[in-house]
mmCIF file of C-alpha atoms and ligand atoms in Angstrom:
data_model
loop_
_atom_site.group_PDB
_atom_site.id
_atom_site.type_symbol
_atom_site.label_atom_id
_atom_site.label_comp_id
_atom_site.label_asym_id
_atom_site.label_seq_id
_atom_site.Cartn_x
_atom_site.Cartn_y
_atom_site.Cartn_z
ATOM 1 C CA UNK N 1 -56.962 7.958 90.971
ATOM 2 C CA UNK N 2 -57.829 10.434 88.059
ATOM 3 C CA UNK N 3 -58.966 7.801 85.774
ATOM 4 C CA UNK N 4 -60.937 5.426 88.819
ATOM 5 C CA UNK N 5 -64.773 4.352 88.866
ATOM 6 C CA UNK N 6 -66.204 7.610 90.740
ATOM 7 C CA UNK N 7 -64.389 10.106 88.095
ATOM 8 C CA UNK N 8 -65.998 7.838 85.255
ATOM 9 C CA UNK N 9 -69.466 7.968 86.894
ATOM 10 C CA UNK N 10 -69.092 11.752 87.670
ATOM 11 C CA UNK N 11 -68.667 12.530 83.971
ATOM 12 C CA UNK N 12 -71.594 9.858 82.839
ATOM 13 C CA UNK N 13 -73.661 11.823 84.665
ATOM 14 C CA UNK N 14 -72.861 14.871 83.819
ATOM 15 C CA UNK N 15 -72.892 14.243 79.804
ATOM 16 C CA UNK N 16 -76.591 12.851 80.813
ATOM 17 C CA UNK N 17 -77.507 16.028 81.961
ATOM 18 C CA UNK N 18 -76.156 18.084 78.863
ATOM 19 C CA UNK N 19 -77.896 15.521 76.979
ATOM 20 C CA UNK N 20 -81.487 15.604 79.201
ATOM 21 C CA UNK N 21 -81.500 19.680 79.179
ATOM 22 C CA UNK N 22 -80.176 19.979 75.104
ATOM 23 C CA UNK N 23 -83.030 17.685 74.123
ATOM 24 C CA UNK N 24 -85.668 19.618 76.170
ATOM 25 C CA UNK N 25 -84.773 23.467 75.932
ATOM 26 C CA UNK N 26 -86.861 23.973 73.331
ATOM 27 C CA UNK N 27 -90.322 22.218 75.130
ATOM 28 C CA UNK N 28 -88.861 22.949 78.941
ATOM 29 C CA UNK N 29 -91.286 25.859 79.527
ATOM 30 C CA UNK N 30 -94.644 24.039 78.127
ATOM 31 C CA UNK N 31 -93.390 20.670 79.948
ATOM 32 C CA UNK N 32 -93.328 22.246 82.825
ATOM 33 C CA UNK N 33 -96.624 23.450 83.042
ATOM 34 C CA UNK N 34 -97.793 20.015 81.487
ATOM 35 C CA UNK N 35 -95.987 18.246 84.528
ATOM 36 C CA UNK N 36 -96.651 20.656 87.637
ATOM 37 C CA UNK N 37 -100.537 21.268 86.333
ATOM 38 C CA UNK N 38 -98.858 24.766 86.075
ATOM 39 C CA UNK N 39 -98.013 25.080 89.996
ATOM 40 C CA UNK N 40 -94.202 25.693 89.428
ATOM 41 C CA UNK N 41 -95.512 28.982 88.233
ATOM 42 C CA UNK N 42 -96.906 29.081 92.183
ATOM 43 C CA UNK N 43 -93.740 27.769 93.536
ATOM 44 C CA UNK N 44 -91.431 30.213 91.664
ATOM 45 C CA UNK N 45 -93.458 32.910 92.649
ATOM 46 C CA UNK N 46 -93.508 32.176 96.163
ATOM 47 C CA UNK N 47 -89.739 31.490 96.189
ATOM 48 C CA UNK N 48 -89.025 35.051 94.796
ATOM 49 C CA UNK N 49 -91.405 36.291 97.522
ATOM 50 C CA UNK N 50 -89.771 34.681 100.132
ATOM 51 C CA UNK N 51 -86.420 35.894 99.709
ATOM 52 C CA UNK N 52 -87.530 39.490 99.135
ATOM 53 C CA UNK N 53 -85.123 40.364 96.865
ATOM 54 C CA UNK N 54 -84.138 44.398 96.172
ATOM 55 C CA UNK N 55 -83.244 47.499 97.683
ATOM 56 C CA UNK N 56 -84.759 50.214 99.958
ATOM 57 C CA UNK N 57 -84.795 48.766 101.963
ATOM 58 C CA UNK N 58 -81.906 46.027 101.555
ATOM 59 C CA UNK N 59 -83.516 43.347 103.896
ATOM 60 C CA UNK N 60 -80.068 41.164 104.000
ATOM 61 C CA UNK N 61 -77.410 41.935 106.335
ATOM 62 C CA UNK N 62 -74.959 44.094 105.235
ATOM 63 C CA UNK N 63 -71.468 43.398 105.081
ATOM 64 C CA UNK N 64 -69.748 43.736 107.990
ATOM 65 C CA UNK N 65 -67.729 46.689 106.433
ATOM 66 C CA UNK N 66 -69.999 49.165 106.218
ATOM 67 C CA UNK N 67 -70.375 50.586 109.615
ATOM 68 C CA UNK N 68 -72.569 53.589 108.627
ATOM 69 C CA UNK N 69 -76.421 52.530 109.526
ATOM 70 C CA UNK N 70 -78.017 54.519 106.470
ATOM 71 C CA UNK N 71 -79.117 51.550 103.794
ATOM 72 C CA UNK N 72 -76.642 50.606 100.955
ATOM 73 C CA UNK N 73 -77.510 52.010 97.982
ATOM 74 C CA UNK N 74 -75.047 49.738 95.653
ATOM 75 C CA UNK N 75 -77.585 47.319 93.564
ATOM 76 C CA UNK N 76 -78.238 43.956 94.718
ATOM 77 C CA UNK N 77 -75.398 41.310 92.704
ATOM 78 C CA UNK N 78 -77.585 38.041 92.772
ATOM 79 C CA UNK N 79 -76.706 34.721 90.720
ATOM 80 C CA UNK N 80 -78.758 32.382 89.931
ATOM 81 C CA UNK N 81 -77.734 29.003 89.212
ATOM 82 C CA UNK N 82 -78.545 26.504 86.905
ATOM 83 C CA UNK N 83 -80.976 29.345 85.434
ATOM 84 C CA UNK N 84 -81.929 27.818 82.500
ATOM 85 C CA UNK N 85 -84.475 30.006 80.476
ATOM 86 C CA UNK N 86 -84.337 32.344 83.442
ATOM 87 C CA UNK N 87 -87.821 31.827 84.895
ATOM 88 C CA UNK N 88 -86.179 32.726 88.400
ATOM 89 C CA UNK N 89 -84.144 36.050 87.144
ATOM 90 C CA UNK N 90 -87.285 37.147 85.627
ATOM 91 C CA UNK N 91 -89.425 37.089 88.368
ATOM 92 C CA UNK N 92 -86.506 38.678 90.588
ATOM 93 C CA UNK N 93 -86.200 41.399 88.443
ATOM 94 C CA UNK N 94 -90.230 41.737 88.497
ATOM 95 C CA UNK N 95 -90.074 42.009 92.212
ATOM 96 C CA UNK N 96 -87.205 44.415 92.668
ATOM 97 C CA UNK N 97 -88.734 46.833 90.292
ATOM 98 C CA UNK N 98 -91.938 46.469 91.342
ATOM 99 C CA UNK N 99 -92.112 46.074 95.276
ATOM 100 C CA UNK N 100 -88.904 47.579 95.994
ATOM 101 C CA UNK N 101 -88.388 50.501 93.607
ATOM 102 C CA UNK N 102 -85.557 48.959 92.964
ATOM 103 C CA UNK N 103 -84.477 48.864 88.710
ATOM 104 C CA UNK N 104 -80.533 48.653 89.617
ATOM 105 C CA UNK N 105 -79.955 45.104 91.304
ATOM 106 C CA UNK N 106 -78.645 42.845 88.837
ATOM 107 C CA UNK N 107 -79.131 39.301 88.199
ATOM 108 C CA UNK N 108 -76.452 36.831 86.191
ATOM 109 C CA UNK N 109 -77.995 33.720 85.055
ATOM 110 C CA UNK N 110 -75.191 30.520 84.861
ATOM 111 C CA UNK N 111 -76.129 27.802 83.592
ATOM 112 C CA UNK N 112 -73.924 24.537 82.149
ATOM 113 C CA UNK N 113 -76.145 24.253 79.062
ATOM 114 C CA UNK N 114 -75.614 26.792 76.174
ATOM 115 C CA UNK N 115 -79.416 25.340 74.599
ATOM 116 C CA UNK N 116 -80.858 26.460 78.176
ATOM 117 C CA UNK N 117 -79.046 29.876 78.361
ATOM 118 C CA UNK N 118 -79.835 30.731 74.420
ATOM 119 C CA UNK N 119 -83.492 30.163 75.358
ATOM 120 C CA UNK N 120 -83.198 32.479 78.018
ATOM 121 C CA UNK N 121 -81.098 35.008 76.197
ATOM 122 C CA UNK N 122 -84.127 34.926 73.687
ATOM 123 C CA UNK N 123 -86.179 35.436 75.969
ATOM 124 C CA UNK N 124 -84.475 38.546 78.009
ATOM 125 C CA UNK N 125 -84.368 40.136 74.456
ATOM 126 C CA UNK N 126 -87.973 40.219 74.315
ATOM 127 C CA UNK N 127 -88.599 41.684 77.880
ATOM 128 C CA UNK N 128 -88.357 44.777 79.556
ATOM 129 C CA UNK N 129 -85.186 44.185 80.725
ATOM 130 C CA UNK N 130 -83.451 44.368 77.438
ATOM 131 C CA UNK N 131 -80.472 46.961 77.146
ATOM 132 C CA UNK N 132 -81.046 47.787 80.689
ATOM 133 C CA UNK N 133 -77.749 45.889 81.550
ATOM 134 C CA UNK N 134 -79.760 44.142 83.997
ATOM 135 C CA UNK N 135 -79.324 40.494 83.429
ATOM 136 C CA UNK N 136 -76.477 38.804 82.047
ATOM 137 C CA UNK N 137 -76.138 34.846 80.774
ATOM 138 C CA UNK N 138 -72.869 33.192 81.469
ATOM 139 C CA UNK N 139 -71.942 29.297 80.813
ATOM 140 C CA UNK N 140 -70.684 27.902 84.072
ATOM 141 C CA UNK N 141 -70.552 25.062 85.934
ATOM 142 C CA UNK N 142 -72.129 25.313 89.530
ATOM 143 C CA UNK N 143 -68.930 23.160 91.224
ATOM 144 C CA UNK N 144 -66.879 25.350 89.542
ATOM 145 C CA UNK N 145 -67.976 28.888 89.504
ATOM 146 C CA UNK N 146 -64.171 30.437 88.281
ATOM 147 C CA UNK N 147 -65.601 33.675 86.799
ATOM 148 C CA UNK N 148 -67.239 34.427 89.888
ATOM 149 C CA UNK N 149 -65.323 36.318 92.752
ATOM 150 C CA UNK N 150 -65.431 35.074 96.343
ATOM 151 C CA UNK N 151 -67.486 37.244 98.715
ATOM 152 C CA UNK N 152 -68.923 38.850 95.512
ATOM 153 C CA UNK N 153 -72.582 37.796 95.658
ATOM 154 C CA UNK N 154 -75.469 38.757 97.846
ATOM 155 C CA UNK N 155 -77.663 36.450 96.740
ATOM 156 C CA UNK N 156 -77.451 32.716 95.380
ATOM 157 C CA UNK N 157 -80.740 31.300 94.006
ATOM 158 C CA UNK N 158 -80.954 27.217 92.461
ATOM 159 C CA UNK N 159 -84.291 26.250 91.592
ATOM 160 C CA UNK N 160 -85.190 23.017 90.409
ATOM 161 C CA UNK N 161 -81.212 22.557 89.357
ATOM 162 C CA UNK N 162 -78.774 21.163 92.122
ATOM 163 C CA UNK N 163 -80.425 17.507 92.396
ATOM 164 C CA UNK N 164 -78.815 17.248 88.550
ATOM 165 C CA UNK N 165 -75.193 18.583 90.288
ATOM 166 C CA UNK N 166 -72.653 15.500 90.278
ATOM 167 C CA UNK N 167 -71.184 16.771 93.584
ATOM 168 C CA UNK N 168 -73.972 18.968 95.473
ATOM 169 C CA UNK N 169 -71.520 19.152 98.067
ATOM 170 C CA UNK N 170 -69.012 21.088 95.962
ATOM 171 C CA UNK N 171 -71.796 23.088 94.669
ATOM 172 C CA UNK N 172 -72.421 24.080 98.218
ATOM 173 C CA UNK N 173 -69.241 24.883 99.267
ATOM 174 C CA UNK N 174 -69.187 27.152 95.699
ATOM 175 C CA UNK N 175 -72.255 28.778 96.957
ATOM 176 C CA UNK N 176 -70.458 29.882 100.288
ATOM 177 C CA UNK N 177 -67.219 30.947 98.716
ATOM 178 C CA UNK N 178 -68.888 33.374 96.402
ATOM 179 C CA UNK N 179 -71.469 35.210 98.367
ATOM 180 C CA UNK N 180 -70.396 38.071 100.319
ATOM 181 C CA UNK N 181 -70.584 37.658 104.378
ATOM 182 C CA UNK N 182 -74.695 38.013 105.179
ATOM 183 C CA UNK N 183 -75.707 36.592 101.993
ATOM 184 C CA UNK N 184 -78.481 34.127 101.506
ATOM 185 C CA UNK N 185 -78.298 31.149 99.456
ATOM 186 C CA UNK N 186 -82.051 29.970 98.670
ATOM 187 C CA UNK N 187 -82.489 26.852 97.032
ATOM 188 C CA UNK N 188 -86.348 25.723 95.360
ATOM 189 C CA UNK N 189 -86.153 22.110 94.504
ATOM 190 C CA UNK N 190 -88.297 18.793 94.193
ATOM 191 C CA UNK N 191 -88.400 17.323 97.767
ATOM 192 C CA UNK N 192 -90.047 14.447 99.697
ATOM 193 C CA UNK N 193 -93.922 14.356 100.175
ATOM 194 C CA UNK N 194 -94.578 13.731 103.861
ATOM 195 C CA UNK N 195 -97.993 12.065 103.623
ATOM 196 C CA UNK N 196 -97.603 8.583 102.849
ATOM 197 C CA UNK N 197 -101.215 8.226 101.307
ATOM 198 C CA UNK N 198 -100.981 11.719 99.051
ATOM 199 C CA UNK N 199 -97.243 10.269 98.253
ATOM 200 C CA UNK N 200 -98.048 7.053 96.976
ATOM 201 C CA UNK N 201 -100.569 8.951 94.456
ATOM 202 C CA UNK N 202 -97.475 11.154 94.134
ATOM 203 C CA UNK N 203 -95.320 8.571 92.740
ATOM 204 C CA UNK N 204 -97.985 6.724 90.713
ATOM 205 C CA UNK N 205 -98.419 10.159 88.914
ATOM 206 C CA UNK N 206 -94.513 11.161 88.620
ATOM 207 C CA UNK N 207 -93.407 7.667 87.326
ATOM 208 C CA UNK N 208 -96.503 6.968 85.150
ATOM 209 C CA UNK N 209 -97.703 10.224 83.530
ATOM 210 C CA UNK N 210 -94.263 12.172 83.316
ATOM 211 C CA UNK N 211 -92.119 9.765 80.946
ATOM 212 C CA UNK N 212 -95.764 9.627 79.048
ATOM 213 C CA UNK N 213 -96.306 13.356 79.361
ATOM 214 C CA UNK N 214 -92.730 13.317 77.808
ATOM 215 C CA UNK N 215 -92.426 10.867 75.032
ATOM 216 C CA UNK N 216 -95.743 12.751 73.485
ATOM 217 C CA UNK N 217 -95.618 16.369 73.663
ATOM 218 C CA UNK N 218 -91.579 15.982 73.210
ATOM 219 C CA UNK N 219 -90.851 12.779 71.802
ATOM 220 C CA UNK N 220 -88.361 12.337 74.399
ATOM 221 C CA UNK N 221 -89.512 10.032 77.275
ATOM 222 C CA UNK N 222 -85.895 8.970 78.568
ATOM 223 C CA UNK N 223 -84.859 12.575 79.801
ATOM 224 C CA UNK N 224 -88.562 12.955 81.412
ATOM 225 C CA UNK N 225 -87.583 9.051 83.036
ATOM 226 C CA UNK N 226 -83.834 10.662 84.251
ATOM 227 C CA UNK N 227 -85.739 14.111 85.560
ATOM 228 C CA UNK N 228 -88.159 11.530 87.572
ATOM 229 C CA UNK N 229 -85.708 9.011 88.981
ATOM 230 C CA UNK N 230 -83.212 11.942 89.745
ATOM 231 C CA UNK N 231 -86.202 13.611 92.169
ATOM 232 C CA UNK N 232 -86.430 10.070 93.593
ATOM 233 C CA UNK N 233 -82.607 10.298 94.825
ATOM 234 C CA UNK N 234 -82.267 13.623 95.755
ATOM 235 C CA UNK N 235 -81.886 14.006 99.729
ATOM 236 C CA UNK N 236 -84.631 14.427 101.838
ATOM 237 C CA UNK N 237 -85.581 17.842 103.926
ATOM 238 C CA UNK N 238 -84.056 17.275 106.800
ATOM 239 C CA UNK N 239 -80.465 15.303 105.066
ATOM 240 C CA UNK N 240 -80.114 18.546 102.875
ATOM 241 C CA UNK N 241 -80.848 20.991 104.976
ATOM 242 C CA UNK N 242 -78.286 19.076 106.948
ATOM 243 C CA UNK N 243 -75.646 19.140 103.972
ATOM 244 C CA UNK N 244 -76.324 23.176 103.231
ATOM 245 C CA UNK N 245 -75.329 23.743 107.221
ATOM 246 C CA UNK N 246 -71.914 21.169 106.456
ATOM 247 C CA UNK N 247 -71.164 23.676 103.532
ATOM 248 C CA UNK N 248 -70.396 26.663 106.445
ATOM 249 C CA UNK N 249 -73.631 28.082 106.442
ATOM 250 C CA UNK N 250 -75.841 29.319 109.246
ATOM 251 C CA UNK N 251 -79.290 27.691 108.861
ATOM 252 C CA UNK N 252 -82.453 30.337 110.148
ATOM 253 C CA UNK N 253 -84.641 28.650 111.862
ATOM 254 C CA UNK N 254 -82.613 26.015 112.879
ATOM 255 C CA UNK N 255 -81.580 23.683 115.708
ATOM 256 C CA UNK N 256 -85.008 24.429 116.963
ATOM 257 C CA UNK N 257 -87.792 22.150 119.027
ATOM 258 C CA UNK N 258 -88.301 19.081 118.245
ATOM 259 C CA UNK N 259 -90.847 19.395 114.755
ATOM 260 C CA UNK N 260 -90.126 22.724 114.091
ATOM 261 C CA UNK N 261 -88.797 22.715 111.176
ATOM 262 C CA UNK N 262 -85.148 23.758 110.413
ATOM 263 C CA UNK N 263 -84.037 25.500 107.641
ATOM 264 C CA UNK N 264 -86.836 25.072 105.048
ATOM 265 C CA UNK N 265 -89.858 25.398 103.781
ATOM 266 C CA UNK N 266 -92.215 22.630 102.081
ATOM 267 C CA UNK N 267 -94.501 23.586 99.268
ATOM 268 C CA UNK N 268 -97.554 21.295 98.188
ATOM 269 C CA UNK N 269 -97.085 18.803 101.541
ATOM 270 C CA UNK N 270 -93.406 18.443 100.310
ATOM 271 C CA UNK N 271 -93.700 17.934 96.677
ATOM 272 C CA UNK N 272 -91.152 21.286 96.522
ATOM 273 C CA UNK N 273 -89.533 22.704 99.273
ATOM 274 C CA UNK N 274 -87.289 25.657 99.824
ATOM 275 C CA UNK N 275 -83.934 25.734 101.782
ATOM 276 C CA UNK N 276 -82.119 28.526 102.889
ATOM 277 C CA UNK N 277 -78.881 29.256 104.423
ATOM 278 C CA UNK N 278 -76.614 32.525 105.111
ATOM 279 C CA UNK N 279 -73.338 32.857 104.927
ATOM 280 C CA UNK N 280 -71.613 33.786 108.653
HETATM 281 N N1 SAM E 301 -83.857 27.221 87.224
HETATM 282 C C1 SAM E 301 -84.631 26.984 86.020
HETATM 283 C C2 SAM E 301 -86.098 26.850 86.361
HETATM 284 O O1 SAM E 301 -86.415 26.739 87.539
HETATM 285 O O2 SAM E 301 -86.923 26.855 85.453
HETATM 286 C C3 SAM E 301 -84.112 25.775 85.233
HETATM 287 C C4 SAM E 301 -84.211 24.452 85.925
HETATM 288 S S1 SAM E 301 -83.794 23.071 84.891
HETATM 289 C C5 SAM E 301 -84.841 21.806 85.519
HETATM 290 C C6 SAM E 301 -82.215 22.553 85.481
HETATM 291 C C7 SAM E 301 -81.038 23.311 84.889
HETATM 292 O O3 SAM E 301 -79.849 22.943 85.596
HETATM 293 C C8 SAM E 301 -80.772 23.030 83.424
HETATM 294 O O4 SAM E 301 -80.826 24.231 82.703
HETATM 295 C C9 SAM E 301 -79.362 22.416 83.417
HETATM 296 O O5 SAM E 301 -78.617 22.728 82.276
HETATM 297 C C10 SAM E 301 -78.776 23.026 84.668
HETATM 298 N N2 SAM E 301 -77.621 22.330 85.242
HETATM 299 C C11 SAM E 301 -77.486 20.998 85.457
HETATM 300 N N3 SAM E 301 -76.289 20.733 86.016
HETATM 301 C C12 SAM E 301 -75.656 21.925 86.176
HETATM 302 C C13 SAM E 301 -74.404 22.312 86.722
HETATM 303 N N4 SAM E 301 -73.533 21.419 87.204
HETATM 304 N N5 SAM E 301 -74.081 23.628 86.731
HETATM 305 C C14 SAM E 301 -74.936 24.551 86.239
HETATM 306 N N6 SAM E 301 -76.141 24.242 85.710
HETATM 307 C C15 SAM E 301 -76.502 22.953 85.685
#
């Protein structure tokens, strides 16, 4: 029913994650160089990198439609998800400008938390992107993305955001309905270290030093527990990479050789790792 066990778990966990991201939008940017010993900075950068975003020349497929082989010249309508302070639209708007020439693609940053977004906002004001019309904020939830038009989007980015979704699966299936036919979803998120030995120092380091890291530089060490225990459940490599293909979407690299890997990418032996899927 409406009112049964799953709905009432659904919406505990989603007030946990208002209240997890309200309490640390003010201290998310130094706690994350505090907790990644600065490597997200690595890992964001090498995200961007790898999907290449911009024009001239546009390196995704085109839609179907245009049948003329001279490159599109409309800008680039990318969304990034669960964008928080906008570390990820940033950089993407670094890289189109600067590798590709490109200062017309546009990025909208959705996120479910108005502390996040006003972070971000204050941020954007401060940057060169500021009355260019480039970059837009909108509140939104990721399973329910009504603003957004289907087969609107050529790019979908998450990083470091859909392990906090209640239903990734619906977030998925989100993903697909709004990006246009060719378009890439790219996802950067916490993922499962594949050396047992370099995991087990892994864990001892997530589980001790994080909540610690967390109750003194923010006074807050039950979010920094939830951001821990929620790495600890999200799916492994393989599982999601198997979920983002369930959602409709081609995976490259996939259904290859045995140990080739499908579909992703790890970063730091599997600490991060980046999926990727287009839409048929
Ligand atoms: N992408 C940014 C980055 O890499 O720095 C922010 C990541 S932060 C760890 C996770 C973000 O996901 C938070 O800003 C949170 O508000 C947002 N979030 C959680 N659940 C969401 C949902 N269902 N829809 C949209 N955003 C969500």
């Amino acid at each position: 029913t409406h009112f049964g066990f799953e709905t009432v778990a659904e919406s505990l966990k989603q007030s946990k994650v208002a209240e997890v991201f309200s309490s640390v939008a003010s201290s998310y940017d130094t706690m994350n160089d505090l907790m990644s010993l600065g490597i997200h900075r690595l890992w964001k950068d090498h995200f961007v990198s790898s999907i290449n975003p911009g024009l001239n020349p546009l390196i995704h497929t085109p839609s179907p439609s245009s049948s003329s082989t001279s490159a599109p010249t409309d800008p680039l309508r990318i969304l990034d998800i669960a964008g928080g302070t906008g570390d990820i639209a940033f950089r993407i708007l670094d890289y189109t400008t600067t590798i590709h020439n490109d200062s017309t693609s546009h990025v909208t940053v959705a996120d479910i938390n108005p502390s996040m977004l006003s972070e971000g906002q204050k941020r954007a004001s401060k940057s060169p992107y500021a009355n260019t019309g480039r970059i837009d904020f909108i509140e939104a939830n990721a399973e329910q993305l009504s603003t957004i038009p289907s087969n609107s989007i050529d790019i979908y980015t998450v990083a470091f955001g859909i392990r906090n979704f209640t239903s990734i699966p619906t977030a998925l299936r989100e993903a697909h309905r709004v990006l246009k036919p060719g378009g890439l979803f790219a996802c950067l998120e916490f993922s499962k270290v594949q050396n047992p030995v370099f995991d087990a120092v892994y864990k001892r380091w997530s589980f001790g030093a994080i909540p610690l890291i967390g109750q003194v530089v923010a006074g807050d060490r039950d979010s920094y527990q939830y951001l821990v225990e929620s790495i600890e459940r999200f799916p492994k490599q393989e599982e999601f990479s198997r979920m983002i293909g369930e959602a409709g979407f081609l995976i490259p690299g996939g259904g290859g050789k045995e140990g080739e890997k499908g579909g992703w990418e790890d970063l730091s032996g599997g600490i991060a790792a980046i999926h990727k899927g287009i839409k048929p």
